[in-house]
Amino acid sequence: MRITDLLLTNQQTHWEISRDNRVKLEAPFRNFTGHIDVAELHIPYTRWDYIDEMVKEAKKYKGKKIFVSGGDSLNFDMFSVFYNKSGDDSKPSDEIKTLIKFLTIIHRVYDHIIFIESNHEARVHKILARICNDKTVAQELRKQIRSLSDQFFEAGLNKVVYVPTYIFQLGDTLFTHMEANSASAGAVSRSLVQYLSPRIQKPWNVCFQLHTHTQSKISIDRKTIVETGAIIPPLDYWRQGKPSGKGKMSSIGYGVCDMKDGKVDVNSANYIIKEWEDYL
């Protein structure tokens, strides 16, 4: 037997499989020309008035349009370890119904909808792992649950591209939901440039980062990072009598950019601020 014969038994890691599947989803958008909106919804706390303004602006654009739901589209607090401390009593099933209604509405406006899965959507998988002592049982239970992707398909949402991971590349622009936070201005952006630059194979110039609930635009080492903020008010567990978030004020809004032949207009890549977080 030769060592090369062992190649047949080579097993890919989960992240390699996820990457390969993601690259296939990215391929049709390599040379995209048009306008892009990106938002973090956190249903049921979404400021739908601001989303309505965003969609109305998108309607005015004559070319192709993409909406990127950049992760944490659903709050799913009921599946969280924070649930007992949370004021969120919404049912995940109701959150999904609201999400599908929203996607059905914007289906008439945007040519494509990129739906990125992130830490909040993954809560349903995490709670199964917590309540099941057996890993195999948890995996089998997961197979019995209708995925969001299946529910989008059943609702006829054929413009939705479901991305079951925290990163997506559209042309030369990345959309990430990396679980990174910092009270120091620019710290997350600098960290992202240092982390992503040697790890992303295809050339990129701009990265829209969600998750942080703050907004900024910083150019570092020939890369531009836009923190989009989220389109919700502060959540309950941020306001529990602890002076957390010192030096970091969240703002409510979303991200935008224009692209031609897969090349982003860096000056158009920005965040839209609608308001600052409310007073105590």
Coordinates of C-alpha atoms in Angstrom, one line a residue, residues 40 42 70-72 116-120 166-167 175-180 208-212:
E40 CA -28.9 43.4 10.9
H42 CA -32.9 41.2 15.2
G70 CA -26.1 40.1 7.5
G71 CA -26.8 37.7 10.4
D72 CA -28.8 38.0 13.6
I116 CA -26.2 35.1 6.2
E117 CA -26.5 32.8 9.2
S118 CA -24.7 33.9 12.4
N119 CA -24.6 33.3 16.2
H120 CA -28.3 34.1 16.8
Y166 CA -20.6 34.0 9.0
I167 CA -19.0 35.3 5.8
F175 CA -19.8 40.7 4.4
T176 CA -18.9 39.3 7.8
H177 CA -20.5 38.6 11.1
M178 CA -17.4 37.9 13.1
E179 CA -18.0 37.6 16.8
A180 CA -15.8 40.5 17.8
F208 CA -18.9 45.2 5.9
Q209 CA -18.8 43.9 9.5
L210 CA -22.0 43.4 11.5
H211 CA -22.4 42.1 15.1
T212 CA -20.8 45.1 16.9

